[in-house]
Amino acid sequence: MQTGYVYHDDYLKHDTGLHPENGGRLTAIMDGLKESPYFNRLIQIEPVPAKADQIHYIHTYDLIGTVSDFSASLMQLDPDTPTCSRSYEVALLAAGGVILAVDAVMDGMDSVFALVRPPGHHAEPDRSMGFCLFNNIAIAARHAQKKGLEKVLIVDWDVHHGNGTQEAFYKDSSVMYFSIHQSPHYPGTGSVDETGEGDGSGYNINVPLRSGAGDSDYLYVFNEILAPAARKFKPDIILVSAGQDGHRDDPLAGMNLTSEGFGQMTGVVRSLADELCGGKLVLALEGGYNYDALSESVIMIFRALMGECDDISETETRTGVWTEMEAKVEAVMETRAGAGMGIGAEAGTGPVSDHTRQVVERVKELHSGGKIL
């Protein structure tokens, strides 16, 4: 199974100082990944900057100019979104990295995880916000369509609702946006009642969960809502806003996901991609602010992308982060082996909260008999 990753050291040059979204996130990911037994099986894709016209797939030229000007002036785009002199060019490189990831899977690679920053899913067509300058995943969705794919499914499991992505496609039936997120929480959008407008009515699916939801809740939602919706929509490619800030150790949220849980979700999405769109699957990094949790979760995601049950030689060197993870990873492997959807339905065993079940029923009620469910 051919799996790629996008990375460039220039992503560290978006210098945000002591801000939670800083270059240390990517350094932790790459350090952990290089110490894992999987790193030498991955194919690196070196990004190139997106052009302004490509950013304009989603954003106004006024916003593009604002990001450039504010970066040159070292000004904050909003109270949460600082810039430095290199921020504009790094933001172009981030968007370009996800664009190249789409190109790679369209050219035959099985899946690609774009390890980029700054993140993107809060950036609205005319506004940067929430640590995000340009909306990388939305730009990549439009790029896929301009390359000839018609229907795009975006799965957003970042703990925060992707208000920018929702706004970009809210009236568009060619892009289905699915978000599972903590609520109430920043940015305050993402109600189950936000289902799309006009041609996009029914193609926007929000599943807001209370603080404390964990692996079982997320897998329940994926099996009850995401999988049937994806099968009815029949996407030509699946893109994932992969924020790992729903991890139980993350300082900026209150969810209870484990590193293994992110592998479970990846397995479901990967199985859907294999079933529905020839395996075309791209993930783009969004949030995740505890370095250890982020690194472990990304390793689990890559393991799922490469085939969860692939044998790993006992003679391979396992040090650092991998040594600390090995026992629990292998325990989860045993639990998941042979599950119905790759990493599937048997994983994440445990109680599903009454609140999660109620939200799922409300989503089904809103969408039942419609275009998606």
Short mmCIF file of C-alpha atoms in Angstrom, two decimals:
data_model
loop_
_atom_site.label_atom_id
_atom_site.label_comp_id
_atom_site.label_asym_id
_atom_site.label_seq_id
_atom_site.Cartn_x
_atom_site.Cartn_y
_atom_site.Cartn_z
CA MET A 1 0.00 0.00 0.00
CA GLN A 2 1.63 3.22 -1.21
CA THR A 3 1.31 5.99 1.38
CA GLY A 4 2.82 9.45 1.13
CA TYR A 5 3.34 12.46 3.33
CA VAL A 6 3.87 16.12 2.57
CA TYR A 7 6.41 18.00 4.65
CA HIS A 8 8.91 20.83 4.34
CA ASP A 9 11.10 22.51 6.96
CA ASP A 10 9.83 25.86 5.73
CA TYR A 11 6.56 25.13 7.53
CA LEU A 12 8.49 25.95 10.71
CA LYS A 13 9.13 29.49 9.44
CA HIS A 14 5.59 30.61 10.27
CA ASP A 15 6.97 31.82 13.61
CA THR A 16 4.19 32.30 16.15
CA GLY A 17 6.38 32.37 19.26
CA LEU A 18 4.67 30.91 22.33
CA HIS A 19 1.32 30.60 20.57
CA PRO A 20 -0.24 27.09 20.88
CA GLU A 21 -0.07 26.68 17.10
CA ASN A 22 3.70 26.76 16.68
CA GLY A 23 6.43 24.93 14.81
CA GLY A 24 7.04 22.57 17.70
CA ARG A 25 3.92 20.68 16.64
CA LEU A 26 5.48 19.61 13.36
CA THR A 27 8.86 18.97 14.94
CA ALA A 28 7.23 16.58 17.42
CA ILE A 29 5.37 14.80 14.65
CA MET A 30 8.45 14.35 12.49
CA ASP A 31 10.64 13.25 15.42
CA GLY A 32 8.12 10.60 16.39
CA LEU A 33 7.51 9.47 12.84
CA LYS A 34 11.21 9.07 12.11
CA GLU A 35 11.59 6.84 15.17
CA SER A 36 8.67 4.61 14.17
CA PRO A 37 9.13 1.41 12.14
CA TYR A 38 7.01 2.89 9.34
CA PHE A 39 8.96 5.93 8.30
CA ASN A 40 11.09 4.24 5.65
CA ARG A 41 7.94 2.88 4.01
CA LEU A 42 6.49 6.34 3.42
CA ILE A 43 7.00 8.41 0.29
CA GLN A 44 7.81 12.08 0.85
CA ILE A 45 6.17 14.69 -1.35
CA GLU A 46 7.93 18.04 -1.34
CA PRO A 47 5.43 20.88 -1.61
CA VAL A 48 5.51 23.93 -3.84
CA PRO A 49 3.64 27.16 -3.05
CA ALA A 50 0.10 27.57 -4.28
CA LYS A 51 -0.45 30.43 -6.70
CA ALA A 52 -2.71 33.33 -5.75
CA ASP A 53 -5.21 32.18 -8.40
CA GLN A 54 -5.41 28.81 -6.65
CA ILE A 55 -6.01 30.46 -3.27
CA HIS A 56 -8.75 32.42 -5.06
CA TYR A 57 -10.61 29.13 -5.65
CA ILE A 58 -11.97 29.84 -2.15
CA HIS A 59 -10.74 33.24 -0.93
CA THR A 60 -11.25 36.77 -2.17
CA TYR A 61 -8.30 38.62 -3.64
CA ASP A 62 -8.84 41.22 -0.91
CA LEU A 63 -8.15 38.61 1.75
CA ILE A 64 -5.10 37.33 -0.10
CA GLY A 65 -3.73 40.88 -0.14
CA THR A 66 -4.57 41.35 3.54
CA VAL A 67 -2.66 38.23 4.57
CA SER A 68 0.32 39.37 2.51
CA ASP A 69 0.23 42.90 3.91
CA PHE A 70 -0.31 41.86 7.52
CA SER A 71 2.56 39.37 7.31
CA ALA A 72 4.88 42.05 5.99
CA SER A 73 3.79 44.33 8.86
CA LEU A 74 3.93 41.56 11.53
CA MET A 75 0.28 42.23 12.41
CA GLN A 76 -2.29 39.82 13.83
CA LEU A 77 -5.09 38.82 11.47
CA ASP A 78 -7.38 38.38 14.46
CA PRO A 79 -6.75 38.08 18.24
CA ASP A 80 -5.90 34.38 17.82
CA THR A 81 -4.01 34.53 14.53
CA PRO A 82 -0.53 36.07 14.54
CA THR A 83 1.76 36.49 11.57
CA CYS A 84 5.46 36.97 10.98
CA SER A 85 7.37 38.17 7.94
CA ARG A 86 7.29 34.66 6.40
CA SER A 87 3.67 33.76 7.22
CA TYR A 88 2.18 34.60 3.83
CA GLU A 89 4.68 32.51 1.86
CA VAL A 90 4.38 29.62 4.34
CA ALA A 91 0.58 29.76 4.05
CA LEU A 92 0.97 29.47 0.26
CA LEU A 93 3.25 26.49 0.80
CA ALA A 94 0.71 24.85 3.12
CA ALA A 95 -2.10 25.18 0.59
CA GLY A 96 0.26 24.02 -2.15
CA GLY A 97 1.18 20.97 -0.13
CA VAL A 98 -2.42 19.80 0.12
CA ILE A 99 -2.93 20.51 -3.59
CA LEU A 100 0.05 18.26 -4.40
CA ALA A 101 -1.36 15.58 -2.10
CA VAL A 102 -4.53 15.58 -4.22
CA ASP A 103 -2.43 15.32 -7.37
CA ALA A 104 -0.53 12.36 -5.91
CA VAL A 105 -3.63 10.28 -5.15
CA MET A 106 -5.10 11.16 -8.54
CA ASP A 107 -1.88 9.85 -10.08
CA GLY A 108 -2.21 6.51 -8.29
CA MET A 109 -0.84 6.85 -4.76
CA ASP A 110 -3.17 5.21 -2.24
CA SER A 111 -3.25 7.97 0.36
CA VAL A 112 -1.34 11.06 1.48
CA PHE A 113 -1.19 12.88 4.80
CA ALA A 114 -0.17 16.52 4.32
CA LEU A 115 1.75 17.57 7.44
CA VAL A 116 1.34 21.28 6.89
CA ARG A 117 0.94 24.47 8.86
CA PRO A 118 -0.60 26.95 9.34
CA PRO A 119 -3.88 25.03 9.55
CA GLY A 120 -6.88 26.08 7.54
CA HIS A 121 -10.43 25.00 8.32
CA HIS A 122 -11.48 28.17 10.19
CA ALA A 123 -10.45 30.49 7.34
CA GLU A 124 -13.57 31.86 5.65
CA PRO A 125 -13.65 33.13 2.06
CA ASP A 126 -13.06 36.73 3.18
CA ARG A 127 -11.55 36.26 6.65
CA SER A 128 -8.58 34.56 8.32
CA MET A 129 -9.25 33.43 11.88
CA GLY A 130 -8.67 30.80 14.54
CA PHE A 131 -4.95 30.16 13.81
CA CYS A 132 -5.84 29.72 10.09
CA LEU A 133 -4.70 31.93 7.21
CA PHE A 134 -6.00 30.12 4.10
CA ASN A 135 -8.38 27.15 4.02
CA ASN A 136 -6.06 24.41 2.79
CA ILE A 137 -8.64 21.61 2.60
CA ALA A 138 -11.26 23.74 0.83
CA ILE A 139 -8.74 24.94 -1.74
CA ALA A 140 -7.69 21.32 -2.33
CA ALA A 141 -11.33 20.31 -2.83
CA ARG A 142 -11.78 22.86 -5.57
CA HIS A 143 -8.45 21.83 -7.09
CA ALA A 144 -9.65 18.23 -7.26
CA GLN A 145 -12.75 19.38 -9.10
CA LYS A 146 -10.74 21.47 -11.53
CA LYS A 147 -8.68 18.33 -12.22
CA GLY A 148 -11.86 16.53 -13.27
CA LEU A 149 -13.34 14.98 -10.13
CA GLU A 150 -16.97 15.92 -9.61
CA LYS A 151 -17.92 15.10 -6.01
CA VAL A 152 -15.77 15.66 -2.92
CA LEU A 153 -16.44 14.43 0.61
CA ILE A 154 -14.72 16.42 3.35
CA VAL A 155 -14.54 14.75 6.77
CA ASP A 156 -13.56 17.10 9.58
CA TRP A 157 -12.71 15.47 12.92
CA ASP A 158 -10.88 18.46 14.40
CA VAL A 159 -12.37 19.21 17.82
CA HIS A 160 -13.45 22.65 16.58
CA HIS A 161 -16.11 23.09 13.94
CA GLY A 162 -14.68 24.06 10.55
CA ASN A 163 -16.76 27.18 10.03
CA GLY A 164 -14.66 28.28 7.05
CA THR A 165 -15.08 25.02 5.17
CA GLN A 166 -18.79 24.96 5.90
CA GLU A 167 -19.23 28.50 4.58
CA ALA A 168 -17.25 27.77 1.43
CA PHE A 169 -19.57 24.93 0.37
CA TYR A 170 -22.83 25.68 2.18
CA LYS A 171 -24.77 26.19 -1.06
CA ASP A 172 -22.88 23.59 -3.07
CA SER A 173 -24.18 20.08 -3.72
CA SER A 174 -20.88 18.91 -5.23
CA VAL A 175 -19.08 18.95 -1.85
CA MET A 176 -20.44 17.13 1.17
CA TYR A 177 -19.08 18.48 4.43
CA PHE A 178 -19.22 16.26 7.53
CA SER A 179 -18.00 17.65 10.85
CA ILE A 180 -17.88 15.98 14.25
CA HIS A 181 -16.83 18.43 16.94
CA GLN A 182 -17.12 19.53 20.54
CA SER A 183 -20.03 21.81 21.36
CA PRO A 184 -20.33 24.30 22.90
CA HIS A 185 -16.84 25.35 21.85
CA TYR A 186 -15.00 27.74 19.54
CA PRO A 187 -16.05 29.10 17.03
CA GLY A 188 -19.69 28.65 18.07
CA THR A 189 -20.94 27.30 14.73
CA GLY A 190 -21.77 23.73 13.77
CA SER A 191 -25.32 23.15 14.97
CA VAL A 192 -27.14 20.08 13.68
CA ASP A 193 -29.63 22.49 12.11
CA GLU A 194 -26.94 23.93 9.81
CA THR A 195 -27.61 21.56 6.92
CA GLY A 196 -26.87 23.70 3.87
CA GLU A 197 -28.84 26.09 1.68
CA GLY A 198 -30.16 26.11 -1.88
CA ASP A 199 -28.46 23.47 -4.00
CA GLY A 200 -26.37 22.56 -0.96
CA SER A 201 -29.36 21.81 1.26
CA GLY A 202 -28.77 18.50 3.00
CA TYR A 203 -25.11 18.25 2.02
CA ASN A 204 -23.78 19.81 5.24
CA ILE A 205 -23.77 17.40 8.18
CA ASN A 206 -22.80 18.57 11.66
CA VAL A 207 -22.53 16.25 14.65
CA PRO A 208 -21.87 18.41 17.72
CA LEU A 209 -20.95 16.33 20.79
CA ARG A 210 -20.55 17.27 24.42
CA SER A 211 -17.20 17.50 26.15
CA GLY A 212 -16.06 14.05 27.26
CA ALA A 213 -17.03 12.11 24.14
CA GLY A 214 -14.48 9.45 23.31
CA ASP A 215 -13.54 6.71 20.86
CA SER A 216 -16.81 4.79 21.14
CA ASP A 217 -18.91 7.90 20.56
CA TYR A 218 -16.92 8.87 17.48
CA LEU A 219 -16.99 5.37 15.99
CA TYR A 220 -20.73 5.18 16.62
CA VAL A 221 -21.24 8.43 14.72
CA PHE A 222 -18.97 7.28 11.89
CA ASN A 223 -20.90 4.04 11.49
CA GLU A 224 -24.38 5.51 11.96
CA ILE A 225 -24.02 8.79 10.04
CA LEU A 226 -20.82 9.15 8.03
CA ALA A 227 -20.69 5.72 6.39
CA PRO A 228 -24.29 5.66 5.07
CA ALA A 229 -24.08 9.31 3.99
CA ALA A 230 -20.84 8.67 2.11
CA ARG A 231 -22.31 5.63 0.39
CA LYS A 232 -25.30 7.61 -0.79
CA PHE A 233 -23.19 10.57 -1.89
CA LYS A 234 -20.61 8.41 -3.74
CA PRO A 235 -17.65 10.81 -3.67
CA ASP A 236 -14.84 10.78 -6.21
CA ILE A 237 -12.29 11.62 -3.50
CA ILE A 238 -12.29 11.93 0.30
CA LEU A 239 -10.44 14.73 2.07
CA VAL A 240 -9.95 14.87 5.83
CA SER A 241 -9.37 17.89 8.04
CA ALA A 242 -7.29 15.89 10.49
CA GLY A 243 -7.06 17.82 13.73
CA GLN A 244 -5.96 15.72 16.69
CA ASP A 245 -7.06 18.25 19.34
CA GLY A 246 -9.91 15.98 20.37
CA HIS A 247 -7.29 13.86 22.15
CA ARG A 248 -7.91 13.39 25.87
CA ASP A 249 -4.55 15.01 26.66
CA ASP A 250 -5.05 18.11 24.51
CA PRO A 251 -5.01 21.37 26.50
CA LEU A 252 -7.42 23.31 24.28
CA ALA A 253 -10.46 21.04 24.39
CA GLY A 254 -12.35 18.56 26.53
CA MET A 255 -12.84 15.42 24.46
CA ASN A 256 -11.67 11.95 25.44
CA LEU A 257 -10.27 10.47 22.22
CA THR A 258 -7.18 8.30 22.40
CA SER A 259 -4.34 8.04 19.90
CA GLU A 260 -5.81 4.68 18.90
CA GLY A 261 -9.15 6.37 18.30
CA PHE A 262 -7.64 8.45 15.54
CA GLY A 263 -6.39 5.25 13.95
CA GLN A 264 -9.88 3.80 14.21
CA MET A 265 -11.45 6.78 12.45
CA THR A 266 -8.77 6.67 9.77
CA GLY A 267 -9.54 3.01 9.18
CA VAL A 268 -13.21 3.72 8.61
CA VAL A 269 -12.47 6.57 6.22
CA ARG A 270 -9.84 4.55 4.39
CA SER A 271 -12.30 1.68 3.95
CA LEU A 272 -14.90 4.08 2.58
CA ALA A 273 -12.35 5.51 0.15
CA ASP A 274 -11.44 1.99 -1.03
CA GLU A 275 -15.11 1.14 -1.48
CA LEU A 276 -16.37 4.33 -3.08
CA CYS A 277 -13.61 6.22 -4.89
CA GLY A 278 -10.76 3.94 -5.80
CA GLY A 279 -8.94 4.62 -2.53
CA LYS A 280 -8.37 8.32 -3.21
CA LEU A 281 -7.81 9.73 0.29
CA VAL A 282 -5.99 12.89 1.43
CA LEU A 283 -5.58 14.11 4.99
CA ALA A 284 -4.42 17.59 5.97
CA LEU A 285 -3.16 18.48 9.43
CA GLU A 286 -5.32 20.87 11.40
CA GLY A 287 -5.18 21.13 15.23
CA GLY A 288 -3.50 19.19 18.03
CA TYR A 289 -1.55 20.99 20.75
CA ASN A 290 -0.11 18.35 23.08
CA TYR A 291 3.09 17.28 21.36
CA ASP A 292 3.15 13.69 22.62
CA ALA A 293 -0.53 13.10 21.92
CA LEU A 294 -0.23 14.66 18.48
CA SER A 295 2.81 12.60 17.55
CA GLU A 296 1.28 9.34 18.77
CA SER A 297 -1.99 10.03 16.99
CA VAL A 298 -0.28 10.79 13.69
CA ILE A 299 1.70 7.54 13.92
CA MET A 300 -1.56 5.65 14.46
CA ILE A 301 -3.10 7.42 11.47
CA PHE A 302 -0.19 6.41 9.25
CA ARG A 303 -0.41 2.84 10.51
CA ALA A 304 -4.05 2.75 9.50
CA LEU A 305 -3.33 4.29 6.11
CA MET A 306 -0.72 1.63 5.37
CA GLY A 307 -2.96 -1.26 6.35
CA GLU A 308 -3.67 -1.89 10.01
CA CYS A 309 -2.90 -5.59 9.95
CA ASP A 310 0.38 -5.40 8.04
CA ASP A 311 3.03 -7.45 9.80
CA ILE A 312 5.93 -5.50 11.25
CA SER A 313 9.21 -7.39 11.55
CA GLU A 314 10.21 -8.11 15.12
CA THR A 315 13.78 -7.28 14.17
CA GLU A 316 13.00 -3.67 13.29
CA THR A 317 14.43 -1.06 15.63
CA ARG A 318 11.85 0.50 17.91
CA THR A 319 13.06 3.39 20.00
CA GLY A 320 11.89 6.66 21.48
CA VAL A 321 8.24 7.41 20.90
CA TRP A 322 7.63 4.02 19.32
CA THR A 323 8.97 2.09 22.32
CA GLU A 324 6.58 3.96 24.60
CA MET A 325 3.63 3.26 22.31
CA GLU A 326 4.29 -0.33 21.34
CA ALA A 327 2.38 -2.21 24.03
CA LYS A 328 -0.85 -0.28 23.69
CA VAL A 329 -0.65 -0.24 19.90
CA GLU A 330 -0.34 -4.02 19.77
CA ALA A 331 -3.22 -4.41 22.23
CA VAL A 332 -5.43 -2.30 19.99
CA MET A 333 -4.29 -4.30 16.95
CA GLU A 334 -5.62 -7.48 18.57
CA THR A 335 -8.93 -5.80 19.32
CA ARG A 336 -9.38 -4.57 15.77
CA ALA A 337 -8.19 -7.56 13.76
CA GLY A 338 -10.90 -8.73 11.42
CA ALA A 339 -13.29 -5.89 12.23
CA GLY A 340 -15.95 -5.10 9.70
CA MET A 341 -14.64 -1.80 8.31
CA GLY A 342 -10.89 -2.09 8.31
CA ILE A 343 -10.27 -0.74 11.78
CA GLY A 344 -13.91 -0.82 12.13
CA ALA A 345 -16.96 -1.40 14.12
CA GLU A 346 -15.47 -3.62 16.81
CA ALA A 347 -12.95 -0.97 17.81
CA GLY A 348 -13.57 1.70 20.38
CA THR A 349 -15.63 -0.68 22.49
CA GLY A 350 -17.26 0.96 25.46
CA PRO A 351 -20.40 2.88 26.29
CA VAL A 352 -21.80 5.39 23.85
CA SER A 353 -23.28 8.29 25.78
CA ASP A 354 -26.99 9.00 25.76
CA HIS A 355 -26.22 12.48 24.48
CA THR A 356 -24.33 11.11 21.48
CA ARG A 357 -27.23 8.80 20.65
CA GLN A 358 -29.65 11.73 20.89
CA VAL A 359 -27.53 13.86 18.56
CA VAL A 360 -27.30 11.02 16.06
CA GLU A 361 -31.07 10.59 16.10
CA ARG A 362 -31.52 14.33 15.58
CA VAL A 363 -29.13 14.30 12.61
CA LYS A 364 -30.99 11.34 11.12
CA GLU A 365 -34.29 13.14 11.65
CA LEU A 366 -33.05 16.26 9.87
CA HIS A 367 -31.53 14.38 6.95
CA SER A 368 -33.80 11.31 6.70
CA GLY A 369 -35.43 10.96 3.31
CA GLY A 370 -33.22 13.70 1.94
CA LYS A 371 -30.30 13.72 -0.43
CA ILE A 372 -27.79 12.14 1.92
CA LEU A 373 -29.47 9.90 4.53
#
